Amino acid sequence: MTEQVLRKIIHVDMDAFYASVEQRDDPALRGRPVAVGGSRARGVVAAASYEARAFGVRSAMPSSSAARACPDLIFVPPRFDVYRTVSGQIRAIFADYTDLIEPLSLDEAYLDVSEDRHRLGSARAIAEAIRARIHADTGLTASAGVSYNKFIAKLASDQNKPDGLCVIPPRHGPAFVAGLPVKRFHGVGPVTARRMEALGILSGADLAERSLAFLQQHFGSYAAYLYNAARGQDDRPVRAHRAAKSIGAERTFEQDLSDPVALRDALVVVADAAWARIDRASALGRTVTLKLRRADFTTITRARSLIRPVADRTEFFGIGHDLLAAQLPVPGGVRLLGLTLSALVDEAAIVPDRQPLLPL
């Protein structure tokens, strides 16, 4: 039995987090289709309630498309300060059970609970205790996946959503993965899924039948990950204190965006999500990078650096907006936008100044 089998990993994922917070705080929204994000005319959905998802509304969908799909959809502006506060409450609950916490965003994290701090007897019992405390302390529900590695734990957390728990022990891992469509694998986006379908790869079992050489031929450096994932293998540890080289966020749109106003509104959502992570990490950095993936799947990155740390969210967005404006118009439209902060610096090393932007 390998080391990765001995780990006890929980992936906790809050259910429709932003939308659920809005429904919790406003009783008039409960049981109704809610989208957090831009207006009906412009913008992008940052999050959707389960009532809205029943109509096909999804995060990163243009608000105009969401409104057509669900005429009764209620749009509410995001309140990232509130989401950060609630996320902090949840993080404090995690910390009572383990020090090995790897946040992925405000609403999800990996936990390594191999050490049973409270002697609850199993990772399942720990996950149940965490979910119960989240509901008691915040009024929100969380889904959890429990398994022997991060890859399967993340898949499992989505298995019984919302408010669900799924446990995949080592003896069931390969069979669980074999029965899933490959489009559910973390990192397999729509483009890769279509390439796999063209090769006759629809499920984990189909993927496991392909040799590493075959996968390298068709998927390059991604092949090793796919080969191991198809066999339920993942040796990555939960990294509680990994040093980040950059912090940011990105969104893939269900429909390519070309309208400048819609792209700006989409960048607002991305910048807010990125800055929430930056703020939570108390990070300081000098470089803002825009990532833009066009309709033909070519990717452009543009960056601008300061000789001092970016001051605040307004400056962060402003630089991102300038970088985006310089690329417009984009032939064929944009399918993905990302914004990151890098060249991270230690606060103690900062010497305040008001010098101008460095050239690109």
Short mmCIF file of C-alpha atoms in Angstrom, two decimals:
data_model
loop_
_atom_site.label_atom_id
_atom_site.label_comp_id
_atom_site.label_asym_id
_atom_site.label_seq_id
_atom_site.Cartn_x
_atom_site.Cartn_y
_atom_site.Cartn_z
CA MET A 1 0.00 0.00 0.00
CA THR A 2 1.50 3.33 -1.04
CA GLU A 3 1.76 6.50 1.00
CA GLN A 4 -1.03 8.23 -0.89
CA VAL A 5 -3.48 5.46 0.09
CA LEU A 6 -2.75 6.11 3.77
CA ARG A 7 -3.82 9.74 3.62
CA LYS A 8 -7.29 10.79 4.72
CA ILE A 9 -8.34 13.77 2.62
CA ILE A 10 -11.54 15.80 2.79
CA HIS A 11 -12.55 18.25 0.09
CA VAL A 12 -15.16 20.67 1.43
CA ASP A 13 -17.15 22.70 -1.10
CA MET A 14 -19.79 25.19 0.00
CA ASP A 15 -23.09 24.86 -1.86
CA ALA A 16 -23.73 27.80 -4.24
CA PHE A 17 -21.76 29.89 -1.76
CA TYR A 18 -22.30 33.51 -2.86
CA ALA A 19 -25.93 32.93 -3.79
CA SER A 20 -26.59 30.98 -0.59
CA VAL A 21 -25.20 33.82 1.52
CA GLU A 22 -27.54 36.24 -0.26
CA GLN A 23 -30.52 33.94 0.31
CA ARG A 24 -29.57 33.51 3.96
CA ASP A 25 -29.39 37.25 4.53
CA ASP A 26 -32.52 38.16 2.57
CA PRO A 27 -35.52 35.90 3.29
CA ALA A 28 -37.29 37.27 0.19
CA LEU A 29 -34.70 35.49 -1.97
CA ARG A 30 -35.12 32.05 -0.44
CA GLY A 31 -36.49 29.45 -2.79
CA ARG A 32 -36.15 31.81 -5.75
CA PRO A 33 -33.69 31.81 -8.67
CA VAL A 34 -30.85 34.17 -7.78
CA ALA A 35 -27.77 35.24 -9.70
CA VAL A 36 -24.92 37.13 -8.08
CA GLY A 37 -23.34 39.44 -10.62
CA GLY A 38 -24.10 42.02 -13.29
CA SER A 39 -27.41 43.34 -14.51
CA ARG A 40 -29.65 41.68 -17.05
CA ALA A 41 -28.40 43.91 -19.87
CA ARG A 42 -24.68 43.52 -19.29
CA GLY A 43 -22.27 41.59 -17.17
CA VAL A 44 -21.53 38.04 -16.15
CA VAL A 45 -23.00 35.71 -13.53
CA ALA A 46 -20.56 35.19 -10.66
CA ALA A 47 -22.72 32.59 -8.91
CA ALA A 48 -26.18 31.06 -9.24
CA SER A 49 -28.54 29.53 -6.71
CA TYR A 50 -29.71 25.97 -7.23
CA GLU A 51 -33.13 27.30 -8.20
CA ALA A 52 -31.43 29.24 -11.01
CA ARG A 53 -29.25 26.30 -12.01
CA ALA A 54 -32.40 24.29 -12.69
CA PHE A 55 -32.93 26.66 -15.66
CA GLY A 56 -29.37 26.22 -16.91
CA VAL A 57 -27.94 29.36 -15.30
CA ARG A 58 -24.27 28.89 -14.45
CA SER A 59 -21.36 30.98 -13.20
CA ALA A 60 -19.43 32.81 -15.95
CA MET A 61 -22.56 32.89 -18.14
CA PRO A 62 -23.35 36.28 -19.72
CA SER A 63 -26.13 37.89 -17.70
CA SER A 64 -28.20 38.45 -20.83
CA SER A 65 -28.15 34.71 -21.58
CA ALA A 66 -29.01 33.91 -17.98
CA ALA A 67 -32.00 36.24 -18.08
CA ARG A 68 -33.27 34.60 -21.25
CA ALA A 69 -32.88 31.14 -19.74
CA CYS A 70 -34.67 32.16 -16.55
CA PRO A 71 -37.01 35.17 -17.01
CA ASP A 72 -37.70 35.34 -13.25
CA LEU A 73 -34.01 35.44 -12.37
CA ILE A 74 -33.16 37.92 -9.61
CA PHE A 75 -29.80 39.66 -9.95
CA VAL A 76 -28.03 40.85 -6.80
CA PRO A 77 -24.67 42.65 -6.62
CA PRO A 78 -21.79 40.73 -5.03
CA ARG A 79 -20.74 41.54 -1.44
CA PHE A 80 -17.23 40.16 -1.26
CA ASP A 81 -16.59 41.63 2.18
CA VAL A 82 -19.43 39.51 3.54
CA TYR A 83 -18.26 36.40 1.66
CA ARG A 84 -14.75 36.86 3.07
CA THR A 85 -16.12 37.14 6.60
CA VAL A 86 -18.16 33.95 6.24
CA SER A 87 -15.18 32.20 4.66
CA GLY A 88 -13.14 33.15 7.70
CA GLN A 89 -15.73 31.55 9.97
CA ILE A 90 -15.55 28.35 7.95
CA ARG A 91 -11.76 28.37 7.94
CA ALA A 92 -11.79 28.63 11.74
CA ILE A 93 -13.93 25.49 11.90
CA PHE A 94 -11.46 23.63 9.69
CA ALA A 95 -8.58 24.70 11.92
CA ASP A 96 -10.21 22.99 14.91
CA TYR A 97 -9.77 19.63 13.17
CA THR A 98 -6.45 19.97 11.34
CA ASP A 99 -3.57 22.33 10.62
CA LEU A 100 -3.25 20.91 7.09
CA ILE A 101 -5.67 23.14 5.19
CA GLU A 102 -5.21 24.07 1.52
CA PRO A 103 -7.74 26.72 0.47
CA LEU A 104 -8.66 26.77 -3.22
CA SER A 105 -11.02 29.74 -3.02
CA LEU A 106 -13.34 31.42 -0.53
CA ASP A 107 -15.72 28.47 -0.70
CA GLU A 108 -13.62 25.31 -0.98
CA ALA A 109 -10.56 23.70 0.56
CA TYR A 110 -8.68 20.45 0.99
CA LEU A 111 -8.09 19.12 4.51
CA ASP A 112 -5.70 16.35 5.50
CA VAL A 113 -7.26 14.69 8.56
CA SER A 114 -4.95 11.69 8.71
CA GLU A 115 -4.34 12.68 12.33
CA ASP A 116 -7.67 12.25 14.14
CA ARG A 117 -7.27 15.20 16.50
CA HIS A 118 -10.62 14.71 18.30
CA ARG A 119 -10.60 10.91 18.11
CA LEU A 120 -13.83 10.78 16.12
CA GLY A 121 -12.84 7.45 14.62
CA SER A 122 -12.88 8.09 10.87
CA ALA A 123 -12.51 10.73 8.18
CA ARG A 124 -16.23 10.31 7.48
CA ALA A 125 -17.05 11.25 11.07
CA ILE A 126 -14.75 14.27 10.86
CA ALA A 127 -16.42 15.43 7.62
CA GLU A 128 -19.86 15.02 9.17
CA ALA A 129 -18.80 17.03 12.23
CA ILE A 130 -17.37 19.82 10.06
CA ARG A 131 -20.51 20.03 7.92
CA ALA A 132 -22.73 20.13 11.01
CA ARG A 133 -20.70 22.94 12.56
CA ILE A 134 -20.69 24.96 9.32
CA HIS A 135 -24.48 24.77 9.24
CA ALA A 136 -24.83 25.62 12.92
CA ASP A 137 -22.41 28.56 12.80
CA THR A 138 -23.24 30.07 9.40
CA GLY A 139 -26.66 28.75 8.42
CA LEU A 140 -25.16 27.44 5.18
CA THR A 141 -24.71 23.94 3.80
CA ALA A 142 -21.51 22.33 2.57
CA SER A 143 -20.83 19.20 0.58
CA ALA A 144 -17.79 17.05 1.26
CA GLY A 145 -15.82 14.34 -0.47
CA VAL A 146 -13.70 11.98 1.60
CA SER A 147 -11.01 9.80 0.08
CA TYR A 148 -7.37 8.78 0.07
CA ASN A 149 -6.19 11.48 -2.32
CA LYS A 150 -7.04 14.99 -3.48
CA PHE A 151 -8.18 14.04 -6.98
CA ILE A 152 -10.88 11.63 -5.82
CA ALA A 153 -11.89 13.72 -2.80
CA LYS A 154 -12.68 16.64 -5.12
CA LEU A 155 -14.70 14.44 -7.46
CA ALA A 156 -16.55 12.95 -4.49
CA SER A 157 -17.56 16.33 -3.06
CA ASP A 158 -19.56 17.00 -6.21
CA GLN A 159 -21.20 13.58 -6.23
CA ASN A 160 -24.11 14.24 -3.83
CA LYS A 161 -24.52 18.02 -4.02
CA PRO A 162 -26.09 19.96 -2.48
CA ASP A 163 -25.64 19.26 1.26
CA GLY A 164 -24.13 15.87 0.55
CA LEU A 165 -21.33 13.59 1.67
CA CYS A 166 -19.55 10.97 -0.41
CA VAL A 167 -16.83 8.64 0.88
CA ILE A 168 -14.58 6.72 -1.53
CA PRO A 169 -12.24 4.28 0.25
CA PRO A 170 -9.04 3.07 -1.44
CA ARG A 171 -10.53 -0.25 -2.58
CA HIS A 172 -13.28 1.59 -4.48
CA GLY A 173 -11.20 4.41 -5.96
CA PRO A 174 -10.32 2.98 -9.39
CA ALA A 175 -13.88 1.73 -9.99
CA PHE A 176 -15.34 5.09 -8.97
CA VAL A 177 -13.10 6.92 -11.41
CA ALA A 178 -13.78 4.38 -14.16
CA GLY A 179 -17.52 5.06 -14.00
CA LEU A 180 -17.28 8.83 -14.33
CA PRO A 181 -17.38 10.83 -17.56
CA VAL A 182 -13.97 12.33 -18.25
CA LYS A 183 -15.51 15.80 -18.54
CA ARG A 184 -15.92 15.69 -14.76
CA PHE A 185 -12.18 15.26 -14.18
CA HIS A 186 -10.63 18.37 -12.68
CA GLY A 187 -8.65 20.10 -15.41
CA VAL A 188 -10.56 18.55 -18.32
CA GLY A 189 -12.35 21.50 -19.85
CA PRO A 190 -14.77 21.56 -22.78
CA VAL A 191 -12.00 21.67 -25.39
CA THR A 192 -10.08 18.72 -23.95
CA ALA A 193 -13.33 16.81 -23.46
CA ARG A 194 -14.18 17.25 -27.14
CA ARG A 195 -10.71 16.08 -28.17
CA MET A 196 -11.14 13.01 -25.98
CA GLU A 197 -14.57 12.30 -27.41
CA ALA A 198 -13.09 12.39 -30.91
CA LEU A 199 -10.61 9.75 -29.73
CA GLY A 200 -13.39 7.58 -28.28
CA ILE A 201 -12.57 8.50 -24.67
CA LEU A 202 -15.81 9.23 -22.83
CA SER A 203 -15.29 7.72 -19.39
CA GLY A 204 -12.57 7.06 -16.88
CA ALA A 205 -12.58 3.44 -18.01
CA ASP A 206 -11.96 4.52 -21.61
CA LEU A 207 -9.08 6.71 -20.46
CA ALA A 208 -7.52 3.88 -18.41
CA GLU A 209 -7.39 1.71 -21.55
CA ARG A 210 -5.04 4.19 -23.27
CA SER A 211 -1.32 3.82 -22.84
CA LEU A 212 0.88 6.59 -21.51
CA ALA A 213 2.54 6.81 -24.94
CA PHE A 214 -0.84 7.30 -26.62
CA LEU A 215 -1.79 10.03 -24.16
CA GLN A 216 1.58 11.75 -24.59
CA GLN A 217 1.06 11.75 -28.35
CA HIS A 218 -2.31 13.50 -28.05
CA PHE A 219 -2.06 15.52 -24.82
CA GLY A 220 1.63 16.22 -24.33
CA SER A 221 2.71 17.17 -20.81
CA TYR A 222 -0.85 16.67 -19.56
CA ALA A 223 -0.57 12.93 -20.27
CA ALA A 224 0.98 11.84 -16.97
CA TYR A 225 -1.79 13.50 -14.98
CA LEU A 226 -4.49 11.84 -17.11
CA TYR A 227 -2.79 8.45 -16.95
CA ASN A 228 -2.62 8.49 -13.14
CA ALA A 229 -6.04 10.05 -12.67
CA ALA A 230 -7.68 7.29 -14.72
CA ARG A 231 -6.26 4.80 -12.22
CA GLY A 232 -7.34 6.75 -9.15
CA GLN A 233 -3.77 7.80 -8.35
CA ASP A 234 -2.71 11.20 -7.03
CA ASP A 235 0.34 11.68 -4.79
CA ARG A 236 -0.07 15.41 -4.19
CA PRO A 237 -0.06 16.32 -0.49
CA VAL A 238 -2.31 18.94 1.07
CA ARG A 239 -0.07 22.00 1.16
CA ALA A 240 -0.98 24.23 4.08
CA HIS A 241 1.74 26.83 3.69
CA ARG A 242 2.86 26.72 0.10
CA ALA A 243 4.49 29.91 -1.06
CA ALA A 244 2.39 31.40 -3.82
CA LYS A 245 4.13 32.86 -6.85
CA SER A 246 0.93 34.58 -7.94
CA ILE A 247 -2.65 34.98 -6.80
CA GLY A 248 -5.59 35.57 -9.09
CA ALA A 249 -8.76 34.27 -10.67
CA GLU A 250 -10.11 33.46 -14.09
CA ARG A 251 -13.48 32.73 -15.66
CA THR A 252 -14.43 30.73 -18.74
CA PHE A 253 -17.60 31.94 -20.46
CA GLU A 254 -20.25 29.66 -21.89
CA GLN A 255 -20.56 32.09 -24.81
CA ASP A 256 -17.69 34.07 -26.26
CA LEU A 257 -17.81 37.76 -25.30
CA SER A 258 -16.95 40.48 -27.79
CA ASP A 259 -18.91 43.53 -26.59
CA PRO A 260 -16.48 45.90 -24.79
CA VAL A 261 -18.98 46.71 -22.02
CA ALA A 262 -19.73 43.04 -21.39
CA LEU A 263 -15.99 42.30 -21.27
CA ARG A 264 -15.42 45.11 -18.80
CA ASP A 265 -18.24 43.81 -16.58
CA ALA A 266 -16.77 40.33 -16.80
CA LEU A 267 -13.39 41.71 -15.75
CA VAL A 268 -15.04 43.33 -12.72
CA VAL A 269 -16.22 39.90 -11.57
CA VAL A 270 -12.79 38.35 -12.17
CA ALA A 271 -10.99 41.21 -10.43
CA ASP A 272 -13.30 40.99 -7.41
CA ALA A 273 -12.75 37.24 -7.10
CA ALA A 274 -8.98 37.67 -7.48
CA TRP A 275 -8.77 40.52 -5.01
CA ALA A 276 -10.78 38.53 -2.45
CA ARG A 277 -8.02 35.91 -2.56
CA ILE A 278 -5.29 38.54 -2.50
CA ASP A 279 -6.87 40.29 0.45
CA ARG A 280 -7.40 37.06 2.35
CA ALA A 281 -3.74 36.16 1.87
CA SER A 282 -2.64 39.71 2.86
CA ALA A 283 -0.50 39.55 -0.28
CA LEU A 284 1.43 42.45 -1.77
CA GLY A 285 2.66 42.36 -5.34
CA ARG A 286 3.98 44.60 -8.09
CA THR A 287 2.82 42.92 -11.31
CA VAL A 288 -0.69 42.62 -12.71
CA THR A 289 -1.18 40.10 -15.52
CA LEU A 290 -4.18 39.80 -17.80
CA LYS A 291 -4.88 36.42 -19.37
CA LEU A 292 -7.15 36.40 -22.39
CA ARG A 293 -8.15 33.30 -24.33
CA ARG A 294 -9.70 33.97 -27.70
CA ALA A 295 -12.44 32.04 -29.46
CA ASP A 296 -9.83 30.14 -31.48
CA PHE A 297 -8.26 29.03 -28.14
CA THR A 298 -5.09 31.04 -28.57
CA THR A 299 -4.05 32.62 -25.29
CA ILE A 300 -2.63 36.11 -24.80
CA THR A 301 -1.01 37.37 -21.61
CA ARG A 302 -0.16 41.00 -20.98
CA ALA A 303 1.43 42.36 -17.82
CA ARG A 304 2.31 45.66 -16.24
CA SER A 305 4.67 46.14 -13.30
CA LEU A 306 5.01 48.87 -10.72
CA ILE A 307 8.09 49.67 -8.66
CA ARG A 308 5.87 49.56 -5.59
CA PRO A 309 3.11 47.12 -4.60
CA VAL A 310 -0.34 47.56 -6.13
CA ALA A 311 -2.18 49.78 -3.67
CA ASP A 312 -5.70 48.37 -3.64
CA ARG A 313 -8.46 46.65 -5.58
CA THR A 314 -9.23 49.84 -7.55
CA GLU A 315 -5.68 50.09 -8.85
CA PHE A 316 -5.56 46.35 -9.50
CA PHE A 317 -8.72 46.53 -11.63
CA GLY A 318 -7.62 49.74 -13.31
CA ILE A 319 -4.39 48.19 -14.56
CA GLY A 320 -6.29 45.10 -15.69
CA HIS A 321 -8.82 47.27 -17.52
CA ASP A 322 -6.06 49.17 -19.31
CA LEU A 323 -4.43 45.90 -20.38
CA LEU A 324 -7.77 44.62 -21.65
CA ALA A 325 -8.62 47.84 -23.50
CA ALA A 326 -5.32 47.63 -25.38
CA GLN A 327 -6.40 44.26 -26.85
CA LEU A 328 -9.82 45.36 -28.09
CA PRO A 329 -11.45 44.54 -30.37
CA VAL A 330 -10.76 40.81 -30.16
CA PRO A 331 -11.62 39.01 -33.41
CA GLY A 332 -14.09 36.22 -32.72
CA GLY A 333 -14.55 37.16 -29.09
CA VAL A 334 -13.14 36.10 -25.74
CA ARG A 335 -13.88 32.78 -24.01
CA LEU A 336 -11.72 33.24 -20.88
CA LEU A 337 -10.47 36.16 -18.81
CA GLY A 338 -7.99 35.97 -15.96
CA LEU A 339 -6.30 38.53 -13.74
CA THR A 340 -3.42 37.80 -11.36
CA LEU A 341 -1.07 39.59 -9.00
CA SER A 342 2.56 38.42 -9.00
CA ALA A 343 6.05 39.62 -8.10
CA LEU A 344 4.87 39.14 -4.54
CA VAL A 345 6.91 40.98 -1.93
CA ASP A 346 7.44 40.92 1.82
CA GLU A 347 5.67 43.84 3.49
CA ALA A 348 8.72 44.51 5.66
CA ALA A 349 10.83 45.15 2.57
CA ILE A 350 8.58 47.88 1.17
CA VAL A 351 9.88 51.41 0.81
CA PRO A 352 6.93 53.75 0.11
CA ASP A 353 7.20 55.80 -3.04
CA ARG A 354 5.06 57.41 -5.70
CA GLN A 355 7.05 56.57 -8.77
CA PRO A 356 5.31 56.01 -12.11
CA LEU A 357 4.50 52.73 -13.82
CA LEU A 358 7.34 50.85 -15.43
CA PRO A 359 6.99 50.39 -19.17
CA LEU A 360 5.60 47.11 -20.48
#
